[in-house]
Short mmCIF file of C-alpha atoms in Angstrom, two decimals:
data_model
loop_
_atom_site.label_atom_id
_atom_site.label_comp_id
_atom_site.label_asym_id
_atom_site.label_seq_id
_atom_site.Cartn_x
_atom_site.Cartn_y
_atom_site.Cartn_z
CA MET V 882 5.71 94.27 -4.90
CA SER V 883 4.64 92.77 -8.25
CA ASP V 884 1.87 90.85 -8.21
CA TYR V 885 2.10 87.79 -10.07
CA ASN V 886 -1.09 87.04 -10.97
CA ASP V 887 -0.89 89.63 -13.55
CA ILE V 888 0.90 87.52 -15.87
CA LYS V 889 0.36 88.00 -19.50
CA ASP V 890 -0.08 85.12 -22.29
CA ASN V 891 3.16 86.11 -24.16
CA GLU V 892 4.85 86.81 -20.86
CA ILE V 893 7.54 85.27 -18.66
CA ARG V 894 9.01 85.21 -15.31
CA ILE V 895 11.81 84.06 -13.02
CA ILE V 896 10.59 83.20 -9.62
CA GLY V 897 13.31 82.44 -7.06
CA ASN V 898 17.11 83.10 -7.21
CA ALA V 899 18.40 82.59 -10.50
CA ASN V 900 21.86 81.69 -8.70
CA GLN V 901 20.02 78.94 -6.72
CA PRO V 902 21.13 75.31 -7.99
CA LYS V 903 18.68 73.03 -9.14
CA GLU V 904 17.72 69.95 -7.07
CA THR V 905 19.21 66.92 -7.67
CA LEU V 906 17.01 64.50 -9.39
CA ARG V 907 17.27 60.58 -7.95
CA LYS V 908 16.68 57.68 -9.48
CA PRO V 909 13.66 55.08 -8.78
CA PHE V 910 15.12 51.95 -6.89
CA TYR V 911 14.54 49.46 -9.38
CA ARG V 912 17.35 51.33 -11.83
CA GLN V 913 19.84 51.45 -8.89
CA TRP V 914 22.72 49.56 -9.33
CA TRP V 915 22.18 47.91 -6.15
CA PHE V 916 19.02 46.77 -6.72
CA TRP V 917 19.89 44.58 -9.61
CA THR V 918 23.05 43.17 -7.71
CA ALA V 919 20.93 42.09 -4.76
CA VAL V 920 18.28 40.19 -7.51
CA ILE V 921 21.21 38.68 -9.30
CA VAL V 922 22.39 37.10 -6.06
CA LEU V 923 19.03 36.22 -4.60
CA ALA V 924 18.41 34.53 -7.95
CA VAL V 925 21.73 32.60 -8.00
CA LEU V 926 20.56 31.67 -4.62
CA ALA V 927 17.40 30.38 -5.01
CA ALA V 928 19.13 28.31 -8.40
CA VAL V 929 21.60 26.35 -5.72
CA LEU V 930 18.93 25.80 -2.98
CA ILE V 931 16.62 24.39 -5.71
CA THR V 932 19.48 21.93 -6.95
CA LEU V 933 20.44 20.65 -3.66
CA SER V 934 16.48 20.18 -2.58
CA HIS V 935 16.07 18.05 -5.92
CA SER V 936 19.31 15.99 -4.79
CA SER V 937 17.88 15.17 -1.59
CA LYS V 938 14.29 14.59 -2.45
CA PRO V 939 13.00 11.26 -1.47
CA GLU V 940 12.90 9.01 -4.44
CA SER V 941 9.24 8.65 -6.14
CA ASP V 942 6.59 6.09 -4.79
CA GLU V 943 7.27 3.75 -7.40
CA THR V 944 11.23 3.76 -7.05
CA ALA V 945 10.59 3.24 -2.85
CA ILE V 946 8.26 0.22 -3.51
CA VAL V 947 10.84 -1.53 -5.57
CA GLU V 948 13.72 -0.61 -3.13
CA THR V 949 11.45 -1.64 -0.57
CA ILE V 950 10.55 -5.26 -2.12
CA GLU V 951 13.90 -5.41 -3.34
CA SER V 952 15.19 -5.31 0.47
CA ALA V 953 13.09 -8.32 1.47
CA PRO V 954 14.34 -11.45 1.27
CA ILE V 955 10.75 -12.29 -0.23
CA ALA V 956 11.83 -15.61 -2.62
CA PRO V 957 13.98 -17.34 0.39
CA THR V 958 15.44 -20.11 -0.09
CA VAL V 959 14.52 -23.17 2.38
CA ASP V 960 17.50 -23.43 5.04
CA LYS V 961 16.57 -25.91 8.34
CA SER V 962 19.35 -23.94 10.48
CA GLU V 963 16.82 -20.72 9.89
CA PRO V 964 13.79 -20.56 12.19
CA ALA V 965 10.55 -20.39 10.54
CA THR V 966 9.37 -16.98 10.39
CA VAL V 967 7.44 -14.14 8.91
CA LEU V 968 8.96 -10.89 7.33
CA VAL V 969 7.33 -8.17 7.28
CA ARG V 970 7.87 -4.71 5.37
CA ASP V 971 5.56 -1.35 4.84
CA THR V 972 5.03 0.25 1.43
CA SER V 973 2.54 2.27 0.14
CA VAL V 974 0.97 2.91 -3.09
CA ASN V 975 -1.55 5.61 -4.25
CA ASP V 976 -1.96 6.41 -0.77
CA VAL V 977 -2.68 3.50 -0.01
CA GLN V 978 -0.74 1.92 2.73
CA MET V 979 0.13 -1.58 3.07
CA ARG V 980 1.76 -4.40 4.97
CA ILE V 981 3.61 -7.20 3.30
CA TYR V 982 3.98 -10.83 5.11
CA THR V 983 6.18 -13.12 3.76
CA PRO V 984 6.94 -16.42 5.40
CA VAL V 985 9.96 -18.59 5.72
CA ASN V 986 10.32 -21.97 5.89
CA ALA V 987 6.85 -22.90 5.97
CA VAL V 988 4.36 -24.48 4.38
CA PRO V 989 0.81 -23.84 3.52
CA GLU V 990 -2.26 -25.40 4.22
CA LEU V 991 -6.04 -24.87 5.41
CA SER V 992 -7.69 -25.54 8.59
CA ILE V 993 -11.09 -25.16 10.07
CA GLY V 994 -11.57 -23.30 13.49
CA TYR V 995 -9.78 -21.00 15.01
CA PRO V 996 -6.08 -21.20 15.32
CA ASP V 997 -4.08 -22.66 18.69
CA LEU V 998 -1.52 -19.67 19.56
CA LYS V 999 0.12 -22.69 21.46
CA ASP V 1000 1.09 -24.26 18.54
CA ASN V 1001 4.77 -23.40 17.76
CA THR V 1002 4.78 -24.99 14.37
CA LEU V 1003 2.53 -22.23 13.35
CA VAL V 1004 3.92 -18.79 11.88
CA MET V 1005 0.94 -17.10 10.26
CA ALA V 1006 -2.53 -17.31 9.82
CA PHE V 1007 -5.34 -15.28 8.02
CA GLN V 1008 -8.80 -16.32 7.94
CA ALA V 1009 -9.69 -17.80 4.10
CA ALA V 1010 -12.85 -18.33 2.61
CA ASP V 1011 -16.39 -16.56 3.74
CA VAL V 1012 -19.19 -18.32 5.76
CA ARG V 1013 -22.41 -18.10 4.82
CA ALA V 1014 -24.96 -16.08 7.17
CA ASP V 1015 -28.30 -18.32 6.54
CA ASN V 1016 -26.79 -21.84 7.02
CA HIS V 1017 -23.36 -21.27 8.74
CA GLU V 1018 -21.62 -23.05 5.96
CA ILE V 1019 -18.54 -22.23 4.18
CA LEU V 1020 -19.25 -20.22 0.56
CA GLY V 1021 -18.13 -21.64 -2.02
CA ALA V 1022 -15.96 -25.00 -3.39
CA TYR V 1023 -13.45 -25.31 0.12
CA VAL V 1024 -11.48 -28.82 0.08
CA LEU V 1025 -9.60 -29.62 3.16
CA LYS V 1026 -7.07 -31.97 2.68
CA GLY V 1027 -8.44 -33.87 -0.02
CA GLU V 1028 -12.25 -33.86 1.44
CA MET V 1029 -14.67 -31.78 -0.27
CA LEU V 1030 -16.53 -29.90 2.36
CA SER V 1031 -18.49 -27.60 0.22
CA ARG V 1032 -19.22 -26.90 -3.54
CA GLY V 1033 -20.30 -23.46 -5.49
CA ARG V 1034 -18.83 -21.08 -7.80
CA SER V 1035 -20.02 -17.62 -6.36
CA LYS V 1036 -16.59 -16.36 -6.32
CA LYS V 1037 -14.23 -17.00 -9.44
CA GLY V 1038 -10.82 -16.61 -7.56
CA PHE V 1039 -9.25 -19.60 -6.02
CA CYS V 1040 -6.52 -20.63 -4.22
CA ALA V 1041 -5.27 -24.18 -4.62
CA ILE V 1042 -2.57 -25.49 -2.07
CA ILE V 1043 -0.90 -28.86 -4.31
CA ASP V 1044 1.95 -30.80 -2.86
CA GLY V 1045 3.00 -27.59 -0.69
CA LYS V 1046 2.78 -25.42 -3.60
CA ILE V 1047 -0.23 -22.30 -3.48
CA GLN V 1048 -1.60 -21.39 -7.38
CA LEU V 1049 -3.82 -18.44 -7.53
CA GLY V 1050 -6.06 -18.06 -10.49
CA MET V 1051 -9.72 -17.17 -11.44
CA ALA V 1052 -12.49 -19.19 -13.65
CA GLU V 1053 -15.59 -20.53 -12.56
CA SER V 1054 -14.25 -24.10 -13.09
CA THR V 1055 -10.71 -25.51 -13.06
CA PRO V 1056 -9.12 -28.97 -13.20
CA LEU V 1057 -7.04 -27.80 -9.66
CA LEU V 1058 -10.05 -28.21 -7.70
CA GLU V 1059 -10.22 -32.12 -8.98
CA GLU V 1060 -6.64 -32.29 -8.53
CA ALA V 1061 -6.45 -30.91 -5.16
CA THR V 1062 -9.33 -33.36 -4.09
CA GLU V 1063 -7.27 -36.62 -5.99
CA LYS V 1064 -3.79 -35.49 -3.84
CA GLU V 1065 -5.26 -34.64 -0.48
CA GLY V 1066 -4.85 -30.86 -1.11
CA TYR V 1067 -6.41 -27.98 -0.24
CA PHE V 1068 -8.69 -25.50 -2.02
CA PHE V 1069 -11.21 -22.32 -1.59
CA ARG V 1070 -12.80 -19.80 -3.47
CA GLN V 1071 -12.54 -15.80 -2.84
CA TYR V 1072 -13.10 -12.55 -4.54
CA PRO V 1073 -10.14 -12.06 -7.13
CA LEU V 1074 -8.26 -8.71 -6.99
CA VAL V 1075 -5.59 -9.31 -9.69
CA LEU V 1076 -5.00 -11.53 -12.76
CA ASP V 1077 -2.26 -11.48 -14.92
CA GLY V 1078 -0.83 -8.23 -13.32
CA LYS V 1079 -4.48 -6.34 -13.66
CA MET V 1080 -6.47 -5.34 -11.22
CA VAL V 1081 -10.24 -6.67 -11.41
CA GLU V 1082 -13.00 -4.80 -10.67
CA ASN V 1083 -15.70 -6.52 -7.73
CA LYS V 1084 -19.37 -5.68 -6.69
CA PRO V 1085 -18.63 -4.87 -2.80
CA LYS V 1086 -18.19 -0.74 -2.64
CA ASN V 1087 -17.74 -0.18 1.00
CA LYS V 1088 -14.49 0.58 2.75
CA ALA V 1089 -13.32 -1.86 5.44
CA PHE V 1090 -9.76 -3.38 6.64
CA ARG V 1091 -8.04 -5.45 3.44
CA HIS V 1092 -6.29 -8.91 3.41
CA ALA V 1093 -5.29 -10.57 -0.06
CA LEU V 1094 -3.13 -13.40 -0.74
CA CYS V 1095 -0.36 -12.17 -3.42
CA GLU V 1096 1.77 -13.76 -5.92
CA LEU V 1097 4.39 -11.29 -5.75
CA ASN V 1098 7.89 -11.41 -8.20
CA GLY V 1099 7.47 -15.48 -7.94
CA THR V 1100 6.92 -15.46 -4.36
CA ILE V 1101 3.52 -16.03 -1.92
CA VAL V 1102 2.62 -13.25 0.67
CA THR V 1103 -0.08 -11.84 1.87
CA VAL V 1104 -0.74 -8.02 1.94
CA SER V 1105 -2.76 -6.13 4.23
CA SER V 1106 -4.28 -2.47 3.83
CA MET V 1107 -3.49 -0.07 6.95
CA GLY V 1108 -6.08 1.59 6.60
CA MET V 1109 -9.93 1.02 5.67
CA GLU V 1110 -9.93 1.01 1.53
CA SER V 1111 -12.49 0.19 -0.71
CA LEU V 1112 -11.73 -3.27 -3.12
CA HIS V 1113 -11.35 -1.32 -5.91
CA ASP V 1114 -8.53 0.88 -4.56
CA PHE V 1115 -7.05 -1.96 -2.49
CA ALA V 1116 -7.10 -3.98 -6.05
CA GLN V 1117 -5.82 -1.45 -8.06
CA ALA V 1118 -3.08 -0.84 -5.27
CA LEU V 1119 -1.73 -4.66 -5.39
CA ALA V 1120 -1.42 -4.29 -9.22
CA ASP V 1121 0.67 -1.21 -9.36
CA LEU V 1122 2.59 -2.91 -6.73
CA GLY V 1123 3.87 -5.52 -9.44
CA VAL V 1124 1.42 -8.19 -8.23
CA GLN V 1125 0.95 -10.60 -10.49
CA ASN V 1126 -2.03 -12.30 -9.43
CA ALA V 1127 -3.90 -12.31 -5.93
CA ILE V 1128 -7.49 -13.04 -4.48
CA TYR V 1129 -9.30 -11.43 -1.30
CA LEU V 1130 -9.00 -13.10 2.25
CA VAL V 1131 -11.43 -12.21 4.68
CA GLY V 1132 -10.69 -8.59 5.71
CA ALA V 1133 -12.53 -6.01 8.51
CA GLU V 1134 -11.84 -7.51 12.07
CA ALA V 1135 -11.31 -11.37 10.74
CA TYR V 1136 -8.48 -12.71 13.08
CA GLY V 1137 -5.08 -13.45 12.35
CA PHE V 1138 -1.26 -13.80 13.56
CA CYS V 1139 2.36 -13.99 12.66
CA ARG V 1140 4.90 -14.39 14.05
CA THR V 1141 8.20 -12.73 13.52
CA GLN V 1142 11.85 -13.06 14.82
CA SER V 1143 13.49 -10.07 16.69
CA ASP V 1144 17.08 -10.28 17.91
CA ASN V 1145 16.67 -13.92 17.57
CA MET V 1146 13.17 -13.86 19.47
CA PRO V 1147 9.93 -15.07 17.92
CA GLU V 1148 7.34 -12.19 18.82
CA THR V 1149 3.54 -12.74 18.12
CA VAL V 1150 1.62 -10.14 16.74
CA THR V 1151 -2.08 -10.59 16.31
CA TRP V 1152 -4.81 -8.46 14.40
CA GLY V 1153 -8.60 -9.04 14.34
CA GLU V 1154 -10.98 -10.40 16.88
CA ARG V 1155 -11.81 -14.34 18.00
CA GLN V 1156 -15.45 -14.86 17.73
CA THR V 1157 -17.71 -17.67 19.63
CA ASP V 1158 -21.04 -16.98 17.61
CA LYS V 1159 -22.39 -20.13 15.93
CA THR V 1160 -21.71 -18.42 12.40
CA PHE V 1161 -18.26 -18.67 13.33
CA GLU V 1162 -17.79 -22.41 14.13
CA LYS V 1163 -17.01 -23.21 10.50
CA VAL V 1164 -14.19 -20.06 10.34
CA ASN V 1165 -11.35 -21.48 8.34
CA PHE V 1166 -7.80 -20.11 8.04
CA ILE V 1167 -4.89 -20.53 5.56
CA VAL V 1168 -2.17 -20.93 7.49
CA TRP V 1169 1.50 -21.21 7.56
CA ARG V 1170 3.14 -24.39 9.57
CA ILE V 1171 7.26 -24.81 9.97
CA ASN V 1172 9.04 -26.90 7.20
CA ALA V 1173 9.99 -30.03 8.74
CA MET V 1174 11.29 -31.79 5.42
#
């Protein structure tokens, strides 16, 4: 047997059977026809699925907000044949969950002391002006049926109720205060949140459950946060919701209630806590009462 290790530099030797067929070389899988067919099929399926998902995707928050508001009769006409009630709708703006209360066939007024749930003429109540911790008096200018109970401009936002109509605004002084006094109306002050569609910044930075009295699409509603929010985020959410003007209502654990209609049966929903401490002797509310006119 020849020694294959003694091959010279200028010599060529054939090893193995010369008649043996050459081994067939296989192409890489990514050069096979079946691979590219599978890729094309998967691409087509992916395109179809993406198209279907976009067509069935929920509408954006902005569109959803518009539909939520428009679906609720937030500018109802007074119909004596229909019972007074409160329409409740939920929505979300900027990740702020909110509940909108729209009183129907009811007129607003202010009151001192906790409202009586047994008074069936009341359909909704929210705490209105703050009460001072030092002297337990109402903070800011306050008019109750034409009587001036307190004075002050520490908060520039205001609500005037004259001839059963609510007007919201922001000013250190306003002729509506005098008009409310002359016409046996109502007036109170609170933090301004939205003015002419733009958010108003306020000093308090803590988070709490928030309530607001708002003008939305020409109708007065109240809006509550369903979670703890800063005044900044709450006010910005109201502005983005489309609120034209808004002032704050007492938040946190402030007491309130509303009456809704379910299958023509009234249902009373309450929130917050009723306090008995002396500080709350002047607790006051904006309430809506059945329109007797």
